[in-house]
Short mmCIF file of C-alpha atoms and ligand atoms in Angstrom, two decimals:
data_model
loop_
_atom_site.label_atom_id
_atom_site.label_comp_id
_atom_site.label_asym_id
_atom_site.label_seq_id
_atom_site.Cartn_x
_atom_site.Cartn_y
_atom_site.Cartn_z
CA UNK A 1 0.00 0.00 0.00
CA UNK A 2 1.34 3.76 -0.87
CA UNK A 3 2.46 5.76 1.82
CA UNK A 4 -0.06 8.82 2.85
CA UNK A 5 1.46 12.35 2.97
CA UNK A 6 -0.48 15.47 3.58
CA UNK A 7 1.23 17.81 1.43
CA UNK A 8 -0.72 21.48 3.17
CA UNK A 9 0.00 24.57 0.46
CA UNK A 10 0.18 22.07 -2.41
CA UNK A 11 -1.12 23.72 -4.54
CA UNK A 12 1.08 26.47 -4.26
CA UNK A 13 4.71 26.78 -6.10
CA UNK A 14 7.10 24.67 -4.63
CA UNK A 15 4.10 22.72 -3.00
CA UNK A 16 2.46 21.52 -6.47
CA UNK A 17 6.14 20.30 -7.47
CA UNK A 18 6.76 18.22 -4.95
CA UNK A 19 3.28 16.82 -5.02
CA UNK A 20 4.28 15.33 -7.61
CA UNK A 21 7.81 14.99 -6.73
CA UNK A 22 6.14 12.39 -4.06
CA UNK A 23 3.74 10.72 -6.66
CA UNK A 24 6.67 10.07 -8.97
CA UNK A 25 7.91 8.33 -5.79
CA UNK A 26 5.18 6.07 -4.85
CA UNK A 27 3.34 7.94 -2.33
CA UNK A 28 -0.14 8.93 -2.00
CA UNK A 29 -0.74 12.40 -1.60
CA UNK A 30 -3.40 14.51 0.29
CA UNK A 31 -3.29 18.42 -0.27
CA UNK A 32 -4.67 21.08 1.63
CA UNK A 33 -4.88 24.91 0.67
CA UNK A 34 -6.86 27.50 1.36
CA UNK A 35 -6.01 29.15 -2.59
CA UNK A 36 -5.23 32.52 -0.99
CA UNK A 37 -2.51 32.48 -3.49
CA UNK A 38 -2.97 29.84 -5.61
CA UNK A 39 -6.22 28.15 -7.97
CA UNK A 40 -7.82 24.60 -7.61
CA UNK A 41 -6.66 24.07 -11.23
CA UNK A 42 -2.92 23.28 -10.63
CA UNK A 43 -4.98 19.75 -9.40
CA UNK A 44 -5.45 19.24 -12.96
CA UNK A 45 -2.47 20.33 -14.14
CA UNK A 46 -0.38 18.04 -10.82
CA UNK A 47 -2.55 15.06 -12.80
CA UNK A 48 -1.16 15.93 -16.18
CA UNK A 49 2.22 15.85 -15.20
CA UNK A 50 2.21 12.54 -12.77
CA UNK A 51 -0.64 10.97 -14.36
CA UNK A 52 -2.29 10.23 -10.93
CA UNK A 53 -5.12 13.12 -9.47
CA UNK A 54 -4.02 13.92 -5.92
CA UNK A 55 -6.59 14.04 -3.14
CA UNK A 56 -7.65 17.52 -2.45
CA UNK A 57 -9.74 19.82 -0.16
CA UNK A 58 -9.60 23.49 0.32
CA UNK A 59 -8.48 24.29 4.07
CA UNK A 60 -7.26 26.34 5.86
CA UNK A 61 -4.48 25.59 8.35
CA UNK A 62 -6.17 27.75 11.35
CA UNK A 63 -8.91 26.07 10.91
CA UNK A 64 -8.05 23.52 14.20
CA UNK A 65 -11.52 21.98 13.62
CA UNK A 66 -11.45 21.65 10.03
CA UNK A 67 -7.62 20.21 10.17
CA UNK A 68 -8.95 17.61 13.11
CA UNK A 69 -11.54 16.16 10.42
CA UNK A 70 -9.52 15.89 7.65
CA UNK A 71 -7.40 13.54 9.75
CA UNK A 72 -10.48 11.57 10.16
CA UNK A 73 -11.28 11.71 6.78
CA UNK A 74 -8.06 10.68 5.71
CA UNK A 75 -6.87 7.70 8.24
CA UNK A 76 -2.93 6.49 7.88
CA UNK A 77 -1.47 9.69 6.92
CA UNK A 78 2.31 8.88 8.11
CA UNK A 79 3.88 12.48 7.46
CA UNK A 80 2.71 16.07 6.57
CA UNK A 81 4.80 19.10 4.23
CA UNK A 82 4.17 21.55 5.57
CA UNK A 83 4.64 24.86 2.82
CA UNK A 84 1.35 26.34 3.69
CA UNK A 85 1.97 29.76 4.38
CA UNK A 86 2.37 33.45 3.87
CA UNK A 87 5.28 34.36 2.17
CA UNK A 88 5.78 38.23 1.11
CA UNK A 89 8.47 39.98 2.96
CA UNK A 90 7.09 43.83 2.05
CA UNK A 91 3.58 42.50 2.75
CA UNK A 92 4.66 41.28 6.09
CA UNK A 93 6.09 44.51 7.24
CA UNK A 94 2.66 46.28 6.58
CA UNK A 95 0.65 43.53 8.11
CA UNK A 96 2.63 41.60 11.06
CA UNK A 97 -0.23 40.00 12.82
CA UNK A 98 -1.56 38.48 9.67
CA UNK A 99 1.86 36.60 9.43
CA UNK A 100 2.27 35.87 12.58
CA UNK A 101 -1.52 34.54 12.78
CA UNK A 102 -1.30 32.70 9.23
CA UNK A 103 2.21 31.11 9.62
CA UNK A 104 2.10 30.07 13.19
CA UNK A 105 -1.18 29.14 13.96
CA UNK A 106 -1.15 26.75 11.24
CA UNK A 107 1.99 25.11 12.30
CA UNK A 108 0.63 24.87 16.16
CA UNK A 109 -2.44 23.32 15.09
CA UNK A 110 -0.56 20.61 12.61
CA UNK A 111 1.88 20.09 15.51
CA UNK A 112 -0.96 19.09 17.99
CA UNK A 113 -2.82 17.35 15.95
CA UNK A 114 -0.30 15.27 14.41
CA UNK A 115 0.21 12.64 17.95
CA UNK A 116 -3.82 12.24 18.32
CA UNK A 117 -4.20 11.28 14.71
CA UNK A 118 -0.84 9.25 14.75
CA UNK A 119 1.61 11.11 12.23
CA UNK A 120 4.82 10.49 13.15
CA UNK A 121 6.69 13.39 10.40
CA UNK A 122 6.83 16.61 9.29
CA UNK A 123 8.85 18.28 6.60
CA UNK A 124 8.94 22.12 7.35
CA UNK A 125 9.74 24.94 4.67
CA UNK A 126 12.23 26.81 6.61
CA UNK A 127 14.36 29.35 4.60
CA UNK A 128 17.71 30.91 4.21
CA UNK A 129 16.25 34.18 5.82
CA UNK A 130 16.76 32.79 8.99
CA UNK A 131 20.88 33.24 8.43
CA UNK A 132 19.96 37.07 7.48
CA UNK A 133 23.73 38.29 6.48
CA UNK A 134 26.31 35.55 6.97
CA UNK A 135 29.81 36.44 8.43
CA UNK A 136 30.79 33.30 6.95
CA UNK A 137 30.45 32.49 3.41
CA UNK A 138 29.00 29.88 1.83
CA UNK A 139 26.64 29.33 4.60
CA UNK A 140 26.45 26.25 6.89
CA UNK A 141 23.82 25.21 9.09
CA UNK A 142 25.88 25.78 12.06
CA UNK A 143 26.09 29.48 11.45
CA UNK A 144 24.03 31.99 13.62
CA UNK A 145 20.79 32.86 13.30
CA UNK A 146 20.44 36.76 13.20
CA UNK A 147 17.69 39.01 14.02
CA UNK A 148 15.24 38.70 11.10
CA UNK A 149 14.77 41.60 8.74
CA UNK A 150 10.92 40.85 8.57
CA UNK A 151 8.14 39.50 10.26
CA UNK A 152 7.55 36.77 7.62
CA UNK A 153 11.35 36.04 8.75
CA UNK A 154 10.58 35.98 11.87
CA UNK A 155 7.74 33.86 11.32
CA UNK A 156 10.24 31.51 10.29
CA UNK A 157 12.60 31.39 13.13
CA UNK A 158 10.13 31.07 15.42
CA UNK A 159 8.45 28.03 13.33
CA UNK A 160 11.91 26.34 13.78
CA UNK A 161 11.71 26.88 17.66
CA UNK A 162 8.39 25.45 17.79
CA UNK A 163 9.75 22.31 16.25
CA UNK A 164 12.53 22.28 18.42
CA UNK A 165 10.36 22.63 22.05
CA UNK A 166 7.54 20.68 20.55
CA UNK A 167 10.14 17.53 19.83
CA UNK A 168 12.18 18.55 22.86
CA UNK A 169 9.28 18.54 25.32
CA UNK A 170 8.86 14.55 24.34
CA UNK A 171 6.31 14.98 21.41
CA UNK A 172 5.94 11.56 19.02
CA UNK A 173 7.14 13.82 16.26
CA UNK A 174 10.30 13.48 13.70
CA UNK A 175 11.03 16.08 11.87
CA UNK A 176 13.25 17.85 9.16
CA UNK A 177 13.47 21.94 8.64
CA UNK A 178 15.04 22.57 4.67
CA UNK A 179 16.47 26.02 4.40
CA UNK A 180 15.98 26.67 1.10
CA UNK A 181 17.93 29.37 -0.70
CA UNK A 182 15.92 31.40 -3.96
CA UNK A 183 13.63 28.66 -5.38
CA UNK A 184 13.43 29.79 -9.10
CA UNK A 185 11.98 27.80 -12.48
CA UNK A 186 9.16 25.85 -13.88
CA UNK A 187 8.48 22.21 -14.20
CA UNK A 188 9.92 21.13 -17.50
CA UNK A 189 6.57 20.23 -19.26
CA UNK A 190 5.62 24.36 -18.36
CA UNK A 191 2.71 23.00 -16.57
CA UNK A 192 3.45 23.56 -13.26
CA UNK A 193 5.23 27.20 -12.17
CA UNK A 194 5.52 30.47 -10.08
CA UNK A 195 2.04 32.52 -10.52
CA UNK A 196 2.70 35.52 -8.59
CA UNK A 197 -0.58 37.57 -7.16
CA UNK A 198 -0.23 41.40 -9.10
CA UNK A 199 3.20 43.10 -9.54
CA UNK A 200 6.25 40.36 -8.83
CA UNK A 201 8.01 41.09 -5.43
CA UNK A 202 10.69 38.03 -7.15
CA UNK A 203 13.66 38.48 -9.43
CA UNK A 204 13.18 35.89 -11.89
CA UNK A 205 9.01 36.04 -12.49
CA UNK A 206 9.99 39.87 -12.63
CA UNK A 207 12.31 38.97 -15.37
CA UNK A 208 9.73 36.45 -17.34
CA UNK A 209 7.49 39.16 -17.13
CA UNK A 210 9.76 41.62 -18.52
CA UNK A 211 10.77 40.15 -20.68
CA UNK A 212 6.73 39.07 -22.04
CA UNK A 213 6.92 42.74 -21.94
CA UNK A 214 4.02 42.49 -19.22
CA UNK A 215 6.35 44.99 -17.01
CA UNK A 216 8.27 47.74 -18.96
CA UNK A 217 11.36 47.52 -17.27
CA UNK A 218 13.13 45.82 -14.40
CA UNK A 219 14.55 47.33 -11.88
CA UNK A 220 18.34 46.31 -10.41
CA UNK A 221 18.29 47.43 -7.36
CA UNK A 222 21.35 48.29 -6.24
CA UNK A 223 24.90 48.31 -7.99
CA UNK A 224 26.91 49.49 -5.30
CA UNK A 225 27.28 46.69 -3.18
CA UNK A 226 30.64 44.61 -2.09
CA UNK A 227 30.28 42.27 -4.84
CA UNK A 228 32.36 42.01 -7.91
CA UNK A 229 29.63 43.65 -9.92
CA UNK A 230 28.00 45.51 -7.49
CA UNK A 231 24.19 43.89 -7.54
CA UNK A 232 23.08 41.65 -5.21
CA UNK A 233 24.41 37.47 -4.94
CA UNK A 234 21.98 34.72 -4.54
CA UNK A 235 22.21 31.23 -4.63
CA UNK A 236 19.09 30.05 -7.18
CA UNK A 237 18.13 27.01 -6.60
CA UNK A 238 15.60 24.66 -9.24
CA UNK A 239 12.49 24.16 -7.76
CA UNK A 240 12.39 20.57 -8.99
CA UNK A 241 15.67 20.07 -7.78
CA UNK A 242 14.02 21.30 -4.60
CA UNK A 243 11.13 19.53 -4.73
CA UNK A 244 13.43 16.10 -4.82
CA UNK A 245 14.75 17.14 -1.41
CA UNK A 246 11.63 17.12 0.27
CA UNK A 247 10.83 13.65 -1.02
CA UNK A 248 14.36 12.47 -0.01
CA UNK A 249 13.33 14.10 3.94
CA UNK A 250 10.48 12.05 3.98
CA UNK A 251 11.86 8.95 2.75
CA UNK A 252 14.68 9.36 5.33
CA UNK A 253 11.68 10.13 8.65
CA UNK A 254 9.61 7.73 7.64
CA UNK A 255 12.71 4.82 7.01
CA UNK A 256 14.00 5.90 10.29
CA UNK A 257 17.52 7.26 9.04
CA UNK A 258 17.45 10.70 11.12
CA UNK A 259 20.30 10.89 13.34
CA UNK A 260 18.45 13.33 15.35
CA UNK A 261 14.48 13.73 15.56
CA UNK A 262 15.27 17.68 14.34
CA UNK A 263 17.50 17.89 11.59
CA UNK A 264 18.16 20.80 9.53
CA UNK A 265 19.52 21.33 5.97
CA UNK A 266 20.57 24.00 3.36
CA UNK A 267 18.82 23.21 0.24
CA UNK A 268 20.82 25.59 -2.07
CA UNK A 269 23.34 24.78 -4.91
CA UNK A 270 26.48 26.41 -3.20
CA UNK A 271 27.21 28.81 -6.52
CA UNK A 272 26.11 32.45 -5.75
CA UNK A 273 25.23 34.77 -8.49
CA UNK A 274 24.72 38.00 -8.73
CA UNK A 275 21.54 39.75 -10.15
CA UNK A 276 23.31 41.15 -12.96
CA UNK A 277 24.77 37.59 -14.10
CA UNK A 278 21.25 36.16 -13.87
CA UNK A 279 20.12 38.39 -16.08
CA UNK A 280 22.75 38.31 -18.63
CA UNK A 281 22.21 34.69 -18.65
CA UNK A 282 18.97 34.70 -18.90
CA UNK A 283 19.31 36.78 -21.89
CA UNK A 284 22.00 34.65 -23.85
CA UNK A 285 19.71 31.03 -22.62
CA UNK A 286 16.67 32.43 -23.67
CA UNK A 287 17.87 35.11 -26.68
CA UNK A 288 15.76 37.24 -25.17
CA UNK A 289 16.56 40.82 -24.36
CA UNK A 290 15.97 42.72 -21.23
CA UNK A 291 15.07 46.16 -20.43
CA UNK A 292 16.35 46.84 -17.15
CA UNK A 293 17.84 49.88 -15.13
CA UNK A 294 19.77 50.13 -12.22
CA UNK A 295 18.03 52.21 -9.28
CA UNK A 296 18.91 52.53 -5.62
CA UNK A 297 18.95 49.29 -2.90
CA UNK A 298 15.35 47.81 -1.89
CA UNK A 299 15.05 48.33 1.98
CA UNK A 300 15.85 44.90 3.76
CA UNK A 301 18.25 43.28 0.99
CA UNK A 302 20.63 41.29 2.42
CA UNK A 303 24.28 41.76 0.40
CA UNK A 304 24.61 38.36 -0.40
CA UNK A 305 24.02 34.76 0.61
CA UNK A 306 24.85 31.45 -0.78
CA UNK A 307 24.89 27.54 0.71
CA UNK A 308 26.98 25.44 1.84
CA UNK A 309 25.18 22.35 0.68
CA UNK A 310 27.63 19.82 1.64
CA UNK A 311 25.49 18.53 5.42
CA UNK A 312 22.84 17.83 2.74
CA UNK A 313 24.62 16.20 -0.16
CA UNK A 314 26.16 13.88 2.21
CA UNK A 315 23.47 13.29 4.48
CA UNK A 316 20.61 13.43 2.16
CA UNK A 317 22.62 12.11 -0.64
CA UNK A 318 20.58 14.90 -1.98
CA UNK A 319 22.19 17.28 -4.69
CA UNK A 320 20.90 20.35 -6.96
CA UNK A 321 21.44 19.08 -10.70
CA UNK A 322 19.91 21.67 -12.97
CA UNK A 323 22.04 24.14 -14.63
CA UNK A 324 20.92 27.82 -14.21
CA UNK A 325 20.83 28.08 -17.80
CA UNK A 326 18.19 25.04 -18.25
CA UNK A 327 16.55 26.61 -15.04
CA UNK A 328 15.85 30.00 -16.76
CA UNK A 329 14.62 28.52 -19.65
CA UNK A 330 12.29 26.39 -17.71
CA UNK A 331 10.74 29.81 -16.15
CA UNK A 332 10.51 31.12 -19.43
CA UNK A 333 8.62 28.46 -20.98
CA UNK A 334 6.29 28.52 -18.27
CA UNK A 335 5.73 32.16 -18.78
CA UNK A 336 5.02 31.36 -22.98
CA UNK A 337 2.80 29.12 -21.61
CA UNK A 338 0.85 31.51 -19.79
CA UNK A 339 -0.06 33.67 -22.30
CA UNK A 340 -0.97 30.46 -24.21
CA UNK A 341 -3.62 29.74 -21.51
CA UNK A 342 -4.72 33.63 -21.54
CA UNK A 343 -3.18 34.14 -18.07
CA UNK A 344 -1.21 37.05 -18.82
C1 WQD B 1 16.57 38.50 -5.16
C2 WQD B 1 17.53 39.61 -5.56
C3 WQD B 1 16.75 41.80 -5.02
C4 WQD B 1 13.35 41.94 -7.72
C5 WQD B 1 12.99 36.51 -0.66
C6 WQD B 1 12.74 36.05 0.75
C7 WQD B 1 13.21 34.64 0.93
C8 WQD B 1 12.61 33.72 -0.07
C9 WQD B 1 12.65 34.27 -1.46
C10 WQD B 1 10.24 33.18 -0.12
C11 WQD B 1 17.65 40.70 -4.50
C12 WQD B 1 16.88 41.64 -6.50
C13 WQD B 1 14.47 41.53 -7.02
C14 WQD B 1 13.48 42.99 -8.66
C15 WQD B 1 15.84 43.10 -8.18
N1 WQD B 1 11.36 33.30 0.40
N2 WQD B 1 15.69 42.11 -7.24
N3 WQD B 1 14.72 43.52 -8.86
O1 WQD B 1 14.79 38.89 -1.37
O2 WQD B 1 16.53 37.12 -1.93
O3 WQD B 1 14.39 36.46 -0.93
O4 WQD B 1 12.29 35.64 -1.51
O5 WQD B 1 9.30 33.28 -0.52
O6 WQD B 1 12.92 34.22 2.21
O7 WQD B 1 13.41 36.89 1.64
O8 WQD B 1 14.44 37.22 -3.28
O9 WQD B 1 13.71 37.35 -5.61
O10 WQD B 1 12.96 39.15 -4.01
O11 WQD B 1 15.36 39.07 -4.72
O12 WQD B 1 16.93 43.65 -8.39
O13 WQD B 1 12.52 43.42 -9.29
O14 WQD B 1 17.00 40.26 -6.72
O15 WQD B 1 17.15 43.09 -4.61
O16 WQD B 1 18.97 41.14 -4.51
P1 WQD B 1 15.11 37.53 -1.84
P2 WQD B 1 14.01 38.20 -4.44
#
């Protein structure tokens, strides 16, 4: 019999390709999303791709009662993803309790629900924020966490905490916090991408849209930084590349292979690149050219950031394969196929 996994935000971005990531993989998948920033068709378009129609239900994760049933409704589920959540750093400035609400209610209520209705696992979307700007590059896991520059990133140090004291205080509960770094791309059959709500806050669905000429012109922000070029470095990882991770952190809860019931891990590429070099290769992958201009820093950037990957490709056995130029060709065939569909 296939494994259960609740997969909550699944239909979301990196959520919908690791749905089915997991598929691909043998296991059954229930999702659960609330579509505040996503549409019930991506379940159509998850079947297209694996071939196999996922369970799903709209739901919210605050919804304790709602959350309790679906349990019910869904006996044997052995581990939950957990990507549900709100993710916009200016957004979270201007409305704090709404992140704070959204992203850790949702994870309070998973977390004590999970022993009553016997789920042993949980895979939680941590992020790179949490290292804000490293002293030490590339980044290991063993570097400090700083003060966050946002309440979403706050929302996701505290998240980690409530892992920690949840397992620590003697909970039933395995689990495994990825890090990722800048999830960027499509799914290689353009089915399956980044649909961002109104103006892009992101580089590279910025760029597709650019360069669709849906946005006149991107903006750089910043060229006086202490980088070689001067923009901002980032280490871009593929979000099917990504999406592999998580299915390699479940494998390795459920198979019992943790060496600690916590464990944390980078999911990044280790090569940092600047904004400037994304673009230029976007342009010579693609042959498509980009209007852009260089104005001044966005409040909040950190300089630059990149991983150390190694914990995870020795651990995990888990490394990113997709070149950035294959990437950034994936993204823009996802955006071609938007317009096909009318989207934008
Ligand atoms: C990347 C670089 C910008 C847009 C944030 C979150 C992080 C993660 C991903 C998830 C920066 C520059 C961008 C533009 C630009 N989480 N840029 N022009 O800020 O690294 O990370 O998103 O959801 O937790 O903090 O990603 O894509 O916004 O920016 O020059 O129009 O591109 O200044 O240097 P960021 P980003």
């Amino acid at each position: 019999m296939k494994k259960k996994i609740l997969v909550t935000g699944g239909t979301g971005y990196i959520g919908s390709h690791t749905v089915v990531e997991l598929q691909n993989s043998g296991y059954e998948v229930v999702i659960i999303d609330n579509l505040s920033n996503s549409s019930a068709d991506v379940v159509d378009n998850i079947e297209k791709v694996s071939g196999i129609r996922p369970a799903f239900e709209e739901l919210d994760c605050l919804d304790y009662a709602g959350l309790d049933a679906l349990f019910t409704k869904y006996p044997g589920i052995e581990a939950i993803i957990h990507f549900a959540a709100s993710k916009a750093v200016g957004e979270s400035v201007e409305k704090p309790l709404l992140y704070y609400r959204n992203n850790l209610v949702s994870l309070i209520n998973l977390l004590d629900l999970m022993p009553k209705h016997g789920v042993g696992g949980i895979v939680f979307s941590s992020s790179c924020t949490v290292y804000g700007q490293p002293d030490v590059l590339p980044v290991t896991e063993k570097a400090p966490i700083k003060k966050a520059e946002s309440p979403y990133g706050n929302t996701k140090q505290i998240n980690e905490e409530i892992v920690q004291d949840t397992v620590a205080s003697g909970s039933p509960i395995n689990a495994i916090l990825l890090r990722y770094f800048n999830p960027i791309g499509a799914h290689p059959t353009a089915l399956l991408g980044e649909l961002p709500n109104g103006v892009p806050q992101n580089l590279v669905p910025y760029i597709t849209q650019t360069a669709m000429g849906i946005r006149e012109k991107l903006s750089v922000f910043g060229d006086d930084y202490n980088t070689p070029d001067g923009s901002c470095i980032r280490d871009f990882i593929n979000v099917v590349d990504l999406a592999k991770a998580h299915v390699i952190a479940i494998d390795r809860i459920l198979n019992g292979k943790q060496k600690e019931k916590v464990e944390i891990f980078n999911v990044g590429t280790g090569r940092g690149l600047s904004v400037l070099e994304l673009i230029h290769i976007f342009e010579e992958s693609t042959g498509v050219k980009l209007n852009y201009q260089i104005v001044s820093r966005r409040a909040g950037d950190i300089e630059q950031v990149w991983a150390d990957p190694a914990f995870a490709n020795e651990e995990l056995g888990w490394k990113a394969e997709a070149t950035i130029e294959d990437t950034l060709r994936s993204a823009w065939a996802w955006q071609l196929k938007l317009r096909e569909r009318g989207i934008q």
